[in-house]
Amino acid sequence: MAEIVGVRFKGAGKVYHFSPAGYYVKKGDKVIVETSRGLEMGSVVMSDKRTIDSENGEKPRTLKPIIRVASRDDIEKCKRNRQREKEIMVVFTKKIEEHNLLMKPIDIDCTFDGSKIVFYFTAESRVDFRELVKDLAGIYRTRIELRQIGVRDEAKMLGGLGICGRGFCCSSFLGEFQPVSIKMAKEQSLSLNPTKISGTCGRLMCCLKYEQDCYEELLKITPKIGAYVETAEGKGVVEDANILTGNLKVKLSKKDDSPAITVSKDKVKLLKDGQVRLSREEIAALKQLEQN
């Protein structure tokens, strides 16, 4: 049993674990910690006692300690850094234009101790920014890092409203991106129209993951489209299946000229189940939606 503290550096960023090192901290407190990028100030989001075992590969001795609880001066310094980032963004944008680089500036991140400035950008291909780095290093006299990010990371950093009318999940509460796939949309009987299942970032919506476990459980007990079943009126093939209600549309074999009947999954006997499959055409048309 070891006491750990969860610290987050961005509004909806990943949570990192640190040792409290004797400090009593509660949720919402600001703390100064050492990271791979140098000293950083973060917010405590978890202060419970947890057992760290070998299952997650993290042992107590690997945890870095909290250096100190942030003082008023530390908080003011962090605010100045945030203001400085806005000023640096203006210069970054201007320098990109001067060097005629095909890249879009997204965000600036100054470390708390000022030892490093990270410039985030997007680009459709690889960019030779060596001269740009030299130019920026000459201006700010500190370590400079340019990091190319994907469209999902861009959406997370910039934020915005999704088609549901709410703020992006990724910038609101998702610490890390959840794995989503076209198969999830297919299993949830959603239209495979890219505009229906993709977010503002142009990739599959993160919310496809939220109900996936439920659909997977229901699919285990619901005959799929193409399944051969026996009903009270005879045998037939499932033409449509509502996973949530359990209602099936079955085309009876002995009544080829009659419309399909609607019957509950509890009222049929499964003889041979179907499969949820993606055609090659669907995979080819939607493959880009799974890319980061």
XYZ file of C-alpha atoms in Angstrom:
292
model
C 0.000 0.000 0.000
C 1.390 3.384 -1.016
C -0.098 6.840 -1.055
C -0.055 8.498 -4.430
C -1.254 11.807 -5.801
C -2.742 12.212 -9.274
C -1.690 15.436 -10.995
C -2.992 16.869 -14.242
C -1.220 19.635 -16.154
C -3.864 20.420 -18.759
C -7.607 20.888 -18.407
C -8.426 17.448 -19.805
C -4.941 16.004 -20.009
C -3.518 12.720 -18.815
C -3.226 12.157 -15.067
C 0.293 11.470 -13.775
C 1.122 9.894 -10.410
C 3.492 11.375 -7.854
C 4.402 10.681 -4.254
C 3.024 13.272 -1.783
C 6.410 13.232 0.010
C 4.834 14.212 3.311
C 2.705 17.030 1.920
C -1.008 16.982 2.671
C -2.799 17.917 -0.523
C -6.411 17.733 -1.567
C -8.219 17.816 -4.871
C -7.850 21.182 -6.567
C -4.549 22.132 -4.921
C -1.718 23.388 -7.123
C 1.631 21.614 -6.761
C 5.105 21.893 -8.241
C 6.569 18.644 -9.572
C 9.489 17.539 -11.675
C 8.695 16.021 -15.080
C 10.767 14.901 -18.055
C 10.438 18.451 -19.406
C 11.512 20.166 -16.200
C 9.594 21.754 -13.341
C 5.845 22.017 -13.927
C 2.842 23.215 -11.971
C -0.216 20.989 -12.011
C -3.556 20.512 -10.289
C -4.225 17.655 -7.896
C -7.124 15.571 -9.222
C -6.674 12.530 -6.988
C -5.279 12.251 -3.462
C -6.519 8.785 -2.444
C -4.363 6.005 -1.108
C -3.859 3.381 -3.770
C -1.954 0.114 -3.989
C 0.653 0.151 -6.707
C 1.524 -3.350 -7.796
C 3.327 -5.074 -10.613
C 0.167 -5.375 -12.702
C 0.505 -1.839 -14.040
C 4.291 -1.917 -14.059
C 4.596 1.009 -11.655
C 6.248 0.533 -8.285
C 6.412 3.001 -5.394
C 10.102 3.711 -5.882
C 9.501 4.939 -9.442
C 7.210 7.732 -8.294
C 8.726 11.188 -8.254
C 7.872 13.275 -5.181
C 5.935 16.509 -5.059
C 8.541 19.259 -4.690
C 6.208 21.684 -2.931
C 2.683 22.981 -2.753
C 2.430 25.948 -5.115
C 2.744 29.334 -3.464
C 1.027 32.536 -4.525
C 4.201 33.543 -6.369
C 4.221 30.205 -8.208
C 0.629 30.699 -9.320
C 1.373 34.220 -10.520
C 4.417 32.960 -12.402
C 2.262 30.340 -14.124
C -0.225 33.037 -15.152
C 2.619 35.081 -16.625
C 3.751 32.021 -18.578
C 0.247 31.604 -20.011
C 0.250 35.248 -21.107
C 3.711 34.830 -22.578
C 2.488 31.845 -24.592
C -0.040 34.092 -26.346
C 2.712 36.531 -27.271
C 4.967 33.719 -28.511
C 2.138 32.382 -30.688
C 2.048 35.681 -32.567
C 5.796 35.461 -33.250
C 5.528 31.749 -34.161
C 2.830 32.473 -36.743
C 4.840 35.314 -38.226
C 8.021 33.232 -38.489
C 6.162 30.396 -40.238
C 5.042 32.892 -42.890
C 8.557 34.291 -43.243
C 9.984 30.810 -43.840
C 7.126 29.882 -46.228
C 6.407 26.658 -44.370
C 3.205 24.682 -44.975
C 2.312 24.255 -41.328
C -0.474 25.493 -39.044
C 0.451 26.771 -35.549
C -1.778 25.249 -32.869
C -0.450 25.869 -29.373
C 2.518 26.980 -27.291
C 3.607 25.406 -24.015
C 6.179 27.100 -21.787
C 7.507 24.979 -18.946
C 7.093 26.417 -15.472
C 10.814 27.000 -14.975
C 11.236 28.500 -18.454
C 13.784 25.881 -19.490
C 11.868 24.837 -22.596
C 9.234 26.062 -25.050
C 7.209 23.520 -27.034
C 5.587 24.642 -30.285
C 2.696 22.496 -31.538
C 1.646 22.519 -35.177
C -0.185 20.483 -37.801
C 0.887 19.790 -41.366
C -0.239 17.461 -44.125
C 3.280 16.098 -44.592
C 6.737 16.250 -43.058
C 8.164 19.742 -42.718
C 11.807 20.773 -42.640
C 11.711 23.312 -39.823
C 15.393 23.350 -38.870
C 15.885 26.979 -39.877
C 12.722 27.936 -38.035
C 14.034 26.310 -34.849
C 17.307 28.235 -35.137
C 15.369 31.457 -35.616
C 13.148 30.840 -32.571
C 16.094 29.744 -30.422
C 17.871 32.978 -31.290
C 14.875 34.986 -30.123
C 14.030 33.190 -26.879
C 17.464 31.857 -25.834
C 16.115 28.605 -24.443
C 15.453 25.033 -25.542
C 13.023 24.902 -28.446
C 10.976 21.898 -29.496
C 8.606 21.767 -32.478
C 6.083 18.956 -32.277
C 3.816 17.918 -35.139
C 0.441 16.666 -33.903
C -2.587 14.994 -35.490
C -6.053 16.408 -36.057
C -7.401 14.764 -32.900
C -4.764 16.436 -30.747
C -5.560 19.704 -32.519
C -9.234 19.394 -31.583
C -8.286 18.552 -27.981
C -6.077 21.628 -27.678
C -8.356 24.118 -29.414
C -11.711 22.807 -28.181
C -15.093 23.517 -29.737
C -18.652 22.217 -29.974
C -19.580 18.782 -31.265
C -22.662 17.904 -33.342
C -24.435 17.137 -30.044
C -24.142 20.802 -29.077
C -21.783 20.131 -26.181
C -18.062 20.797 -25.849
C -15.679 18.263 -27.354
C -15.286 15.224 -25.084
C -11.536 15.220 -25.730
C -11.103 18.787 -24.481
C -13.694 18.530 -21.688
C -12.987 15.369 -19.720
C -11.211 12.644 -21.714
C -7.689 12.346 -20.358
C -6.643 10.091 -23.219
C -8.178 9.205 -26.576
C -10.243 6.023 -26.539
C -9.737 3.474 -29.342
C -12.660 3.648 -31.789
C -13.215 1.713 -34.995
C -15.582 1.478 -37.948
C -16.644 -1.923 -36.629
C -18.144 -0.212 -33.578
C -20.362 1.937 -35.801
C -21.405 -1.136 -37.758
C -22.239 -3.112 -34.609
C -24.278 -0.186 -33.279
C -26.320 -0.158 -36.528
C -25.261 3.385 -37.322
C -25.201 4.834 -40.798
C -21.716 4.514 -42.251
C -22.005 7.949 -43.784
C -18.749 9.734 -42.813
C -20.628 12.915 -41.911
C -22.780 10.948 -39.445
C -20.055 9.118 -37.534
C -17.112 11.522 -37.648
C -16.424 14.449 -35.357
C -15.281 17.966 -36.170
C -11.715 16.652 -36.338
C -12.700 14.429 -39.277
C -12.076 11.201 -37.376
C -14.488 8.724 -35.798
C -16.410 10.217 -32.882
C -14.982 9.316 -29.467
C -18.503 8.679 -28.141
C -18.748 5.500 -30.235
C -16.813 3.897 -27.394
C -19.244 4.841 -24.625
C -21.977 2.276 -25.378
C -19.837 -0.302 -27.155
C -19.625 -2.688 -24.193
C -23.436 -2.706 -23.951
C -23.820 -3.424 -27.671
C -21.275 -6.237 -27.506
C -23.274 -7.900 -24.717
C -26.570 -7.469 -26.596
C -25.037 -8.838 -29.797
C -24.239 -12.062 -27.946
C -27.951 -12.695 -27.300
C -29.465 -11.121 -30.429
C -29.536 -12.895 -33.826
C -27.635 -10.807 -36.351
C -28.681 -9.819 -39.849
C -28.419 -12.895 -42.056
C -29.095 -15.305 -39.189
C -31.317 -18.327 -39.892
C -34.001 -18.638 -37.222
C -37.164 -20.560 -36.470
C -40.309 -18.635 -35.533
C -43.839 -19.725 -34.626
C -44.768 -19.179 -38.297
C -41.822 -21.074 -39.730
C -38.153 -20.732 -40.541
C -36.642 -17.651 -42.075
C -33.736 -15.221 -42.386
C -33.255 -12.103 -40.259
C -33.349 -9.067 -42.530
C -33.076 -6.429 -39.808
C -32.358 -6.429 -36.077
C -32.925 -3.697 -33.514
C -30.222 -4.447 -30.965
C -31.732 -2.277 -28.226
C -35.366 -3.399 -28.431
C -34.605 -6.961 -29.492
C -37.141 -6.830 -32.346
C -36.263 -8.719 -35.499
C -37.605 -8.557 -39.049
C -37.653 -12.098 -40.382
C -38.280 -13.070 -44.000
C -40.034 -16.455 -43.890
C -38.679 -19.077 -46.281
C -42.112 -20.479 -47.107
C -43.580 -17.053 -47.878
C -41.203 -15.516 -50.410
C -43.855 -13.126 -51.712
C -44.893 -11.900 -48.252
C -43.327 -9.030 -46.316
C -41.026 -9.797 -43.409
C -42.651 -10.304 -40.039
C -41.618 -8.535 -36.831
C -40.882 -10.781 -33.902
C -39.032 -10.501 -30.592
C -35.677 -12.246 -30.274
C -37.124 -14.127 -27.274
C -39.721 -15.725 -29.557
C -37.294 -17.252 -32.050
C -34.900 -20.164 -32.020
C -31.481 -19.478 -33.478
C -30.457 -22.110 -36.016
C -27.428 -20.367 -37.558
C -26.210 -16.937 -36.584
C -25.039 -14.242 -38.980
C -21.976 -12.028 -38.695
C -21.368 -8.303 -38.532
C -19.025 -7.697 -41.441
C -17.581 -4.719 -43.211
C -17.322 -4.939 -46.972
C -14.101 -4.027 -48.740
C -15.831 -0.984 -50.183
C -16.868 0.203 -46.726
C -13.382 -0.331 -45.331
C -11.768 1.538 -48.227
C -14.233 4.435 -48.015
C -13.959 4.885 -44.248
C -10.372 3.854 -43.518
C -9.185 7.453 -43.141
C -11.679 7.989 -40.312
C -9.694 5.609 -38.075
C -6.395 7.398 -38.581
C -5.007 9.600 -35.821
